[in-house]
Coordinates of N, CA and C in Angstrom, one line a residue:
M1 N -97.8 249.0 -99.5 CA -98.5 250.1 -98.8 C -97.6 250.5 -97.6
K2 N -97.6 251.9 -97.3 CA -96.8 252.4 -96.2 C -97.5 252.0 -94.9
Q3 N -96.7 252.0 -93.8 CA -97.1 251.5 -92.5 C -98.3 252.3 -91.9
L4 N -98.1 253.7 -92.0 CA -99.2 254.5 -91.5 C -100.5 254.4 -92.3
E5 N -100.4 254.3 -93.6 CA -101.5 254.0 -94.4 C -102.3 252.8 -94.1
K6 N -101.5 251.8 -93.8 CA -102.1 250.5 -93.5 C -102.8 250.6 -92.2
L7 N -102.1 251.3 -91.2 CA -102.8 251.5 -89.9 C -104.1 252.3 -89.9
I8 N -104.1 253.2 -90.8 CA -105.3 254.1 -91.0 C -106.5 253.2 -91.5
L9 N -106.2 252.4 -92.6 CA -107.2 251.6 -93.1 C -107.6 250.5 -92.2
S10 N -106.7 249.9 -91.4 CA -107.1 248.9 -90.4 C -108.0 249.5 -89.4
S11 N -107.6 250.8 -88.9 CA -108.4 251.4 -87.8 C -109.8 251.7 -88.4
M12 N -109.9 252.1 -89.7 CA -111.3 252.4 -90.2 C -112.1 251.1 -90.3
Y13 N -111.5 249.9 -90.6 CA -112.2 248.7 -90.6 C -112.7 248.3 -89.2
V14 N -111.8 248.4 -88.2 CA -112.2 248.1 -86.8 C -113.2 249.0 -86.3
S15 N -113.2 250.3 -86.7 CA -114.2 251.3 -86.3 C -115.6 250.9 -86.8
S16 N -115.6 250.3 -88.0 CA -116.9 250.0 -88.6 C -117.6 248.8 -87.9
L17 N -116.8 248.1 -87.1 CA -117.3 247.0 -86.3 C -117.6 247.3 -84.8
S18 N -117.2 248.5 -84.5 CA -117.3 248.8 -83.1 C -117.8 250.3 -83.0
D19 N -117.9 250.8 -81.8 CA -118.4 252.2 -81.6 C -117.3 253.2 -81.4
R20 N -116.0 252.7 -81.7 CA -114.8 253.5 -81.5 C -114.5 254.4 -82.7
D21 N -114.0 255.6 -82.4 CA -113.6 256.6 -83.4 C -112.3 256.1 -84.0
P22 N -112.1 256.1 -85.4 CA -110.9 255.6 -86.0 C -109.6 256.3 -85.5
T23 N -109.8 257.6 -85.4 CA -108.6 258.5 -85.0 C -108.1 258.1 -83.7
D24 N -109.0 257.7 -82.7 CA -108.6 257.3 -81.4 C -107.9 256.0 -81.4
I25 N -108.3 255.1 -82.4 CA -107.6 253.8 -82.5 C -106.1 254.1 -83.0
I26 N -106.1 254.9 -84.1 CA -104.8 255.2 -84.6 C -103.8 255.8 -83.5
K27 N -104.3 256.8 -82.8 CA -103.5 257.4 -81.7 C -102.9 256.4 -80.7
E28 N -103.7 255.3 -80.4 CA -103.3 254.3 -79.5 C -102.0 253.6 -80.0
K29 N -102.0 253.5 -81.3 CA -101.0 252.6 -82.0 C -99.7 253.3 -82.3
V30 N -99.9 254.6 -82.6 CA -98.6 255.4 -83.0 C -98.8 256.8 -82.6
G31 N -97.7 257.5 -82.2 CA -97.7 258.9 -81.7 C -97.5 259.9 -82.8
V32 N -98.7 260.2 -83.5 CA -98.6 261.2 -84.6 C -99.7 262.2 -84.2
T33 N -99.5 263.4 -84.8 CA -100.5 264.5 -84.5 C -101.8 264.3 -85.3
D34 N -102.8 265.1 -85.0 CA -104.1 265.1 -85.7 C -103.9 265.6 -87.2
E35 N -103.0 266.5 -87.3 CA -102.7 267.1 -88.6 C -102.1 266.1 -89.6
I36 N -101.2 265.2 -89.0 CA -100.6 264.2 -89.9 C -101.6 263.1 -90.2
I37 N -102.5 262.7 -89.3 CA -103.5 261.8 -89.5 C -104.5 262.2 -90.6
D38 N -105.0 263.5 -90.4 CA -105.9 264.1 -91.4 C -105.4 264.2 -92.7
S39 N -104.0 264.5 -92.9 CA -103.4 264.7 -94.2 C -103.4 263.3 -94.8
K40 N -103.0 262.3 -94.0 CA -102.9 260.9 -94.6 C -104.3 260.4 -95.0
I41 N -105.4 260.7 -94.2 CA -106.7 260.3 -94.6 C -107.1 261.0 -95.9
Q42 N -106.8 262.2 -96.1 CA -107.1 262.9 -97.4 C -106.4 262.3 -98.5
E43 N -105.1 261.8 -98.3 CA -104.3 261.0 -99.3 C -105.0 259.8 -99.6
C44 N -105.6 259.0 -98.6 CA -106.2 257.9 -98.9 C -107.5 258.0 -99.6
I45 N -108.2 259.2 -99.3 CA -109.4 259.5 -100.2 C -109.1 259.8 -101.6
S46 N -108.0 260.5 -101.8 CA -107.6 260.8 -103.1 C -107.2 259.5 -103.9
N47 N -106.7 258.5 -103.2 CA -106.3 257.3 -103.7 C -107.4 256.2 -103.8
H48 N -108.7 256.7 -103.4 CA -109.9 255.9 -103.5 C -109.8 254.7 -102.6
L49 N -109.3 255.0 -101.4 CA -109.1 253.9 -100.4 C -110.1 254.1 -99.3
I50 N -110.4 255.4 -99.0 CA -111.4 255.8 -98.0 C -112.4 256.7 -98.6
N51 N -113.7 256.5 -98.1 CA -114.8 257.3 -98.6 C -114.7 258.8 -98.2
E52 N -115.5 259.6 -98.7 CA -115.5 261.0 -98.4 C -115.9 261.2 -96.9
D53 N -116.7 260.3 -96.4 CA -117.1 260.5 -95.0 C -116.0 260.4 -94.0
K54 N -114.8 259.9 -94.4 CA -113.6 259.8 -93.7 C -113.7 258.8 -92.5
K55 N -114.7 257.8 -92.7 CA -115.0 256.8 -91.7 C -115.1 255.4 -92.2
T56 N -115.3 255.3 -93.5 CA -115.5 254.0 -94.1 C -114.6 253.8 -95.3
L57 N -114.3 252.5 -95.5 CA -113.4 252.1 -96.6 C -114.2 252.0 -97.9
T58 N -113.4 252.3 -99.0 CA -114.0 251.9 -100.3 C -113.8 250.4 -100.5
E59 N -114.3 250.0 -101.6 CA -114.0 248.5 -101.9 C -112.5 248.3 -102.2
N60 N -111.8 249.2 -102.7 CA -110.4 249.0 -102.9 C -109.7 249.0 -101.6
G61 N -110.1 250.0 -100.7 CA -109.6 250.0 -99.4 C -109.7 248.8 -98.6
R62 N -110.9 248.1 -98.6 CA -111.2 246.9 -97.9 C -110.4 245.8 -98.5
S63 N -110.3 245.7 -99.9 CA -109.6 244.6 -100.5 C -108.1 244.6 -100.3
S64 N -107.6 245.8 -99.8 CA -106.1 245.9 -99.6 C -105.8 245.3 -98.2
L65 N -106.8 245.0 -97.3 CA -106.5 244.4 -96.1 C -106.8 242.9 -96.1
K66 N -106.0 242.2 -95.2 CA -106.3 240.8 -95.1 C -106.7 240.6 -93.6
V67 N -107.9 240.3 -93.4 CA -108.5 240.1 -92.0 C -108.5 238.6 -91.7
V68 N -108.0 238.4 -90.5 CA -107.9 237.0 -89.9 C -108.9 236.9 -88.8
L69 N -109.6 235.9 -88.8 CA -110.7 235.7 -87.7 C -110.3 234.5 -86.9
A70 N -110.2 234.6 -85.6 CA -110.0 233.5 -84.7 C -111.1 233.5 -83.6
G71 N -111.3 232.4 -83.0 CA -112.3 232.3 -81.9 C -112.0 231.4 -80.8
G72 N -112.7 231.5 -79.8 CA -112.5 230.6 -78.6 C -113.2 231.0 -77.4
V73 N -113.1 230.3 -76.2 CA -113.7 230.7 -75.0 C -112.9 231.7 -74.2
F74 N -111.6 231.5 -74.2 CA -110.6 232.4 -73.5 C -111.0 232.7 -72.2
D75 N -111.3 231.7 -71.3 CA -111.7 231.8 -69.9 C -110.5 232.0 -69.0
I76 N -109.4 231.2 -69.3 CA -108.2 231.4 -68.7 C -107.1 231.6 -69.7
I77 N -106.6 232.9 -69.8 CA -105.6 233.2 -70.8 C -104.3 232.6 -70.4
H78 N -103.6 231.8 -71.2 CA -102.3 231.2 -70.9 C -101.4 231.3 -72.1
P79 N -100.1 230.9 -72.0 CA -99.1 231.1 -73.0 C -99.6 230.4 -74.4
G80 N -100.4 229.3 -74.3 CA -100.8 228.7 -75.5 C -101.7 229.6 -76.3
H81 N -102.6 230.4 -75.6 CA -103.4 231.4 -76.3 C -102.5 232.5 -77.0
I82 N -101.5 233.0 -76.3 CA -100.7 234.0 -76.8 C -100.0 233.5 -78.0
H83 N -99.4 232.4 -78.0 CA -98.7 231.9 -79.2 C -99.7 231.7 -80.3
T84 N -100.9 231.1 -80.1 CA -101.8 230.8 -81.1 C -102.3 232.2 -81.8
L85 N -102.6 233.1 -81.0 CA -103.1 234.4 -81.4 C -102.0 235.2 -82.3
N86 N -100.8 235.0 -81.7 CA -99.7 235.7 -82.5 C -99.5 235.0 -83.9
A87 N -99.6 233.8 -83.9 CA -99.6 233.0 -85.1 C -100.7 233.4 -86.1
A88 N -101.8 233.6 -85.5 CA -103.0 234.0 -86.4 C -102.8 235.4 -86.9
K89 N -102.3 236.3 -86.0 CA -102.1 237.7 -86.5 C -101.1 237.7 -87.7
S90 N -100.1 236.8 -87.6 CA -99.0 236.8 -88.6 C -99.6 236.5 -89.9
L91 N -100.7 235.9 -90.1 CA -101.3 235.6 -91.3 C -101.9 236.7 -92.0
G92 N -102.2 237.8 -91.4 CA -102.9 239.0 -92.1 C -102.5 240.3 -91.5
D93 N -103.4 241.3 -91.7 CA -103.2 242.6 -91.3 C -103.9 242.9 -90.0
I94 N -105.1 242.3 -89.8 CA -106.1 242.6 -88.8 C -106.4 241.2 -88.2
L95 N -106.5 241.2 -86.8 CA -106.9 240.0 -86.2 C -108.2 240.3 -85.3
I96 N -109.3 239.7 -85.7 CA -110.5 239.8 -85.0 C -110.7 238.5 -84.3
V97 N -111.1 238.6 -83.0 CA -111.3 237.4 -82.2 C -112.7 237.3 -81.7
V98 N -113.3 236.2 -81.9 CA -114.7 235.9 -81.6 C -114.7 235.3 -80.2
I99 N -115.5 235.8 -79.2 CA -115.5 235.2 -77.8 C -116.8 234.5 -77.7
A100 N -116.6 233.2 -77.4 CA -117.9 232.3 -77.2 C -118.8 232.9 -76.2
T101 N -120.1 232.9 -76.5 CA -121.1 233.4 -75.4 C -121.0 232.4 -74.2
D102 N -121.6 232.9 -73.1 CA -121.6 232.1 -71.9 C -122.3 230.8 -72.1
K103 N -123.4 230.7 -72.9 CA -124.2 229.6 -73.1 C -123.3 228.6 -74.0
T104 N -122.7 229.2 -75.0 CA -121.8 228.3 -75.9 C -120.7 227.8 -75.1
A105 N -120.0 228.6 -74.3 CA -118.9 228.2 -73.4 C -119.3 227.0 -72.5
E106 N -120.5 227.1 -71.9 CA -121.0 226.1 -71.1 C -121.2 224.8 -71.8
K107 N -121.7 224.8 -73.0 CA -121.9 223.7 -73.8 C -120.5 223.0 -74.2
M108 N -119.6 223.9 -74.5 CA -118.3 223.3 -74.8 C -117.5 222.7 -73.7
K109 N -117.5 223.4 -72.6 CA -116.7 223.0 -71.5 C -117.5 222.2 -70.4
K110 N -118.8 222.1 -70.6 CA -119.7 221.3 -69.7 C -119.7 221.9 -68.3
R111 N -119.4 223.2 -68.3 CA -119.6 223.9 -67.0 C -119.6 225.5 -67.3
L112 N -120.1 226.2 -66.4 CA -120.1 227.7 -66.6 C -118.6 228.2 -66.6
P113 N -118.3 229.2 -67.5 CA -117.0 229.7 -67.4 C -116.7 230.5 -66.2
L114 N -115.5 230.7 -65.8 CA -115.1 231.4 -64.5 C -115.4 232.9 -64.8
H115 N -115.3 233.3 -66.0 CA -115.5 234.8 -66.3 C -116.6 234.9 -67.4
N116 N -117.6 235.8 -67.2 CA -118.6 235.9 -68.1 C -118.1 236.5 -69.5
Q117 N -118.9 236.5 -70.5 CA -118.5 236.9 -71.8 C -117.9 238.3 -71.9
N118 N -118.6 239.2 -71.2 CA -118.0 240.5 -71.2 C -116.7 240.7 -70.5
Q119 N -116.4 239.9 -69.5 CA -115.1 239.9 -68.9 C -114.1 239.2 -69.8
R120 N -114.5 238.1 -70.4 CA -113.5 237.5 -71.3 C -113.2 238.3 -72.5
K121 N -114.2 239.1 -73.0 CA -113.9 240.1 -74.1 C -112.9 241.1 -73.6
L122 N -113.1 241.6 -72.5 CA -112.2 242.6 -71.9 C -110.7 242.1 -71.8
L123 N -110.6 240.8 -71.4 CA -109.3 240.2 -71.3 C -108.7 240.1 -72.7
V124 N -109.4 239.6 -73.6 CA -108.8 239.4 -75.0 C -108.5 240.8 -75.7
D125 N -109.4 241.8 -75.4 CA -109.1 243.1 -76.1 C -107.8 243.7 -75.5
S126 N -107.4 243.3 -74.4 CA -106.1 243.9 -73.8 C -104.9 243.3 -74.4
L127 N -105.1 242.2 -75.2 CA -103.8 241.6 -75.8 C -103.4 242.4 -77.0
S128 N -102.1 242.7 -77.1 CA -101.6 243.6 -78.1 C -101.7 243.2 -79.5
M129 N -101.8 241.8 -79.8 CA -102.0 241.4 -81.2 C -103.4 241.4 -81.7
V130 N -104.3 241.6 -80.8 CA -105.8 241.6 -81.2 C -106.2 243.0 -81.5
N131 N -106.7 243.1 -82.7 CA -107.4 244.4 -83.1 C -108.7 244.7 -82.5
L132 N -109.5 243.6 -82.4 CA -110.8 243.9 -81.9 C -111.4 242.4 -81.6
S133 N -112.1 242.3 -80.4 CA -112.8 241.1 -80.1 C -114.3 241.4 -80.1
V134 N -115.1 240.4 -80.5 CA -116.5 240.5 -80.6 C -117.1 239.2 -79.9
V135 N -118.2 239.4 -79.2 CA -118.9 238.3 -78.6 C -119.8 237.5 -79.7
G136 N -119.6 236.3 -80.0 CA -120.3 235.6 -81.0 C -121.8 235.5 -80.9
H137 N -122.5 235.0 -82.0 CA -123.8 234.8 -82.0 C -124.1 233.5 -81.4
E138 N -125.3 233.4 -80.7 CA -125.7 232.1 -80.2 C -126.2 231.1 -81.2
G139 N -125.5 230.0 -81.3 CA -125.9 228.8 -82.1 C -125.5 228.8 -83.5
D140 N -125.1 229.9 -84.2 CA -124.8 230.0 -85.6 C -123.5 230.9 -85.7
I141 N -122.3 230.2 -85.9 CA -121.1 230.9 -85.9 C -121.0 231.6 -87.2
F142 N -121.7 231.3 -88.3 CA -121.6 232.0 -89.5 C -122.3 233.4 -89.5
K143 N -123.1 233.7 -88.6 CA -123.6 235.0 -88.5 C -122.5 236.0 -88.2
T144 N -121.6 235.6 -87.3 CA -120.5 236.4 -86.9 C -119.5 236.4 -88.1
V145 N -119.2 235.3 -88.7 CA -118.3 235.3 -89.9 C -118.9 236.2 -91.0
D146 N -120.1 236.3 -91.2 CA -120.8 237.1 -92.3 C -120.5 238.6 -91.8
L147 N -120.6 238.9 -90.6 CA -120.4 240.3 -90.1 C -118.9 240.7 -90.4
I148 N -118.0 239.9 -90.1 CA -116.6 240.2 -90.2 C -116.1 240.1 -91.6
R149 N -116.6 239.1 -92.4 CA -116.1 238.8 -93.8 C -114.6 238.7 -93.9
P150 N -114.0 237.8 -93.1 CA -112.5 237.7 -93.1 C -112.0 237.0 -94.4
E151 N -110.7 237.2 -94.7 CA -110.0 236.4 -95.8 C -109.6 235.1 -95.2
I152 N -109.2 235.1 -94.0 CA -108.6 233.9 -93.3 C -109.4 233.6 -92.0
I153 N -109.7 232.3 -91.8 CA -110.2 231.8 -90.5 C -109.1 230.9 -89.9
A154 N -108.7 231.3 -88.8 CA -107.6 230.5 -88.0 C -108.2 229.7 -87.0
L155 N -108.0 228.4 -87.1 CA -108.5 227.4 -86.1 C -107.3 227.0 -85.2
G156 N -107.5 226.9 -83.9 CA -106.5 226.4 -83.0 C -106.3 224.9 -83.1
Y157 N -105.2 224.3 -82.8 CA -104.9 222.9 -83.0 C -105.9 222.0 -82.3
D158 N -106.6 222.5 -81.3 CA -107.5 221.6 -80.5 C -109.0 222.0 -80.6
Q159 N -109.2 222.9 -81.6 CA -110.6 223.3 -81.9 C -111.4 222.3 -82.6
I160 N -112.6 222.0 -82.3 CA -113.4 220.9 -82.9 C -113.9 221.1 -84.3
H161 N -113.9 222.4 -84.7 CA -114.4 222.6 -86.0 C -113.5 222.1 -87.1
Q162 N -114.1 221.5 -88.1 CA -113.4 220.9 -89.2 C -113.3 221.9 -90.3
E163 N -112.1 221.8 -91.1 CA -111.9 222.9 -92.1 C -113.0 222.8 -93.2
K164 N -113.5 221.6 -93.5 CA -114.4 221.4 -94.5 C -115.8 222.1 -94.1
F165 N -116.2 221.9 -92.8 CA -117.4 222.5 -92.3 C -117.3 224.0 -92.4
I166 N -116.2 224.6 -92.1 CA -116.0 226.0 -92.1 C -116.1 226.5 -93.6
T167 N -115.4 225.8 -94.5 CA -115.4 226.2 -95.9 C -116.7 226.2 -96.5
E168 N -117.4 225.1 -96.3 CA -118.8 225.0 -96.8 C -119.8 226.0 -96.3
G169 N -119.7 226.2 -95.0 CA -120.5 227.2 -94.4 C -120.3 228.6 -94.9
C170 N -119.1 228.9 -95.2 CA -118.7 230.2 -95.8 C -119.3 230.3 -97.2
K171 N -119.2 229.2 -97.9 CA -119.8 229.3 -99.3 C -121.2 229.7 -99.3
K172 N -122.0 229.3 -98.3 CA -123.4 229.6 -98.1 C -123.7 231.0 -97.9
I173 N -122.6 231.7 -97.4 CA -122.8 233.2 -97.2 C -122.0 234.0 -98.3
N174 N -121.6 233.2 -99.4 CA -120.8 233.9 -100.5 C -119.5 234.5 -100.0
L175 N -118.8 233.7 -99.2 CA -117.5 234.2 -98.7 C -116.5 233.1 -99.1
D176 N -115.5 233.6 -99.8 CA -114.3 232.8 -100.2 C -113.2 232.9 -99.2
V177 N -113.0 231.9 -98.3 CA -112.1 232.1 -97.3 C -111.1 231.0 -97.2
T178 N -109.9 231.3 -96.7 CA -108.9 230.3 -96.4 C -109.0 229.9 -94.9
V179 N -109.0 228.5 -94.7 CA -109.0 228.1 -93.3 C -107.5 227.6 -93.0
A180 N -107.0 228.1 -91.9 CA -105.7 227.7 -91.5 C -105.8 227.0 -90.1
R181 N -105.2 225.8 -90.0 CA -105.2 225.1 -88.8 C -103.8 225.4 -88.1
L182 N -103.9 226.1 -87.0 CA -102.7 226.5 -86.4 C -102.1 225.4 -85.5
Q183 N -100.8 225.3 -85.4 CA -100.2 224.3 -84.5 C -99.7 224.9 -83.2
S184 N -100.0 224.4 -82.0 CA -99.6 225.0 -80.9 C -98.1 224.7 -80.7
P185 N -97.2 225.7 -80.4 CA -95.8 225.5 -80.1 C -95.5 224.9 -78.8
I186 N -96.6 225.1 -77.9 CA -96.4 224.5 -76.6 C -97.7 223.6 -76.2
P187 N -97.7 222.4 -76.9 CA -98.9 221.5 -76.8 C -99.3 221.2 -75.3
E188 N -98.3 221.3 -74.4 CA -98.5 220.8 -73.0 C -99.2 222.0 -72.2
V189 N -99.4 223.2 -72.9 CA -100.0 224.2 -72.2 C -101.3 224.5 -72.9
S190 N -102.4 224.0 -72.4 CA -103.8 224.3 -73.0 C -104.7 224.4 -71.8
S191 N -105.9 225.0 -72.1 CA -106.9 225.2 -71.1 C -107.3 223.8 -70.4
S192 N -107.4 222.8 -71.3 CA -107.9 221.4 -70.8 C -106.8 220.9 -69.8
V193 N -105.5 221.1 -70.1 CA -104.5 220.6 -69.4 C -104.5 221.3 -68.0
I194 N -104.6 222.7 -68.0 CA -104.7 223.5 -66.9 C -105.8 223.0 -66.0
E195 N -107.0 222.9 -66.6 CA -108.2 222.4 -65.8 C -108.1 221.1 -65.2
K196 N -107.4 220.1 -65.9 CA -107.2 218.8 -65.5 C -106.4 218.8 -64.2
K197 N -105.3 219.6 -64.2 CA -104.3 219.7 -63.2 C -104.8 220.5 -62.0
Y198 N -105.4 221.7 -62.3 CA -105.8 222.6 -61.2 C -107.3 222.9 -61.1
G199 N -108.1 222.1 -61.9 CA -109.5 222.4 -62.0 C -110.3 222.6 -60.6
E200 N -110.1 221.7 -59.7 CA -110.8 221.9 -58.4 C -110.3 223.2 -57.7
D201 N -109.1 223.4 -57.7 CA -108.5 224.5 -57.0 C -109.0 225.8 -57.6
I202 N -108.9 225.9 -59.0 CA -109.3 227.1 -59.7 C -110.8 227.4 -59.4
H203 N -111.7 226.4 -59.5 CA -113.1 226.6 -59.4 C -113.4 226.8 -57.9
G204 N -112.5 226.5 -57.0 CA -112.8 226.7 -55.5 C -112.4 228.2 -55.1
I205 N -111.8 229.0 -56.0 CA -111.3 230.4 -55.6 C -112.6 231.1 -55.2

């Protein structure tokens, strides 16, 4: 599949999960005119990849994309996050990142996050490898998984979720998914290490 066609299909998918116009998403990624975009969309419609509404993917269009789902708190963005998210993105065409809610983050970290969930979403959305971030559901991670319907779920090396738990949970929502456990290329750089070394200073800002 050609690069522009893949970008258009990816943008249509991201648009379906957000309130953004797919054309605006495309223009952010590549400098092409509206005429070129419209022409390519018409070609995708002819190839049964995009529906006539020019906003949604057909079943063939969706199946041509490999969506990767990753998640975390992302309170303090550090090099470990960047490497992990780059590794996750390399597994597919689209990277969707789930941001833990403030309540979930507090349960996980035993403290309130420095940044609220909307601020953390804004931080993650600014990362170039991330196509879209969404705030997760309270208490049930599979509600968000069911919304995204990814082909791959990428787990960080230090995330507590077990592959079997994820796989079995996905089966309950009729989702056949591959679970990938990512290895950190810089294990000495993690949120817990940063907090252990600088925690009091950080929280005293």
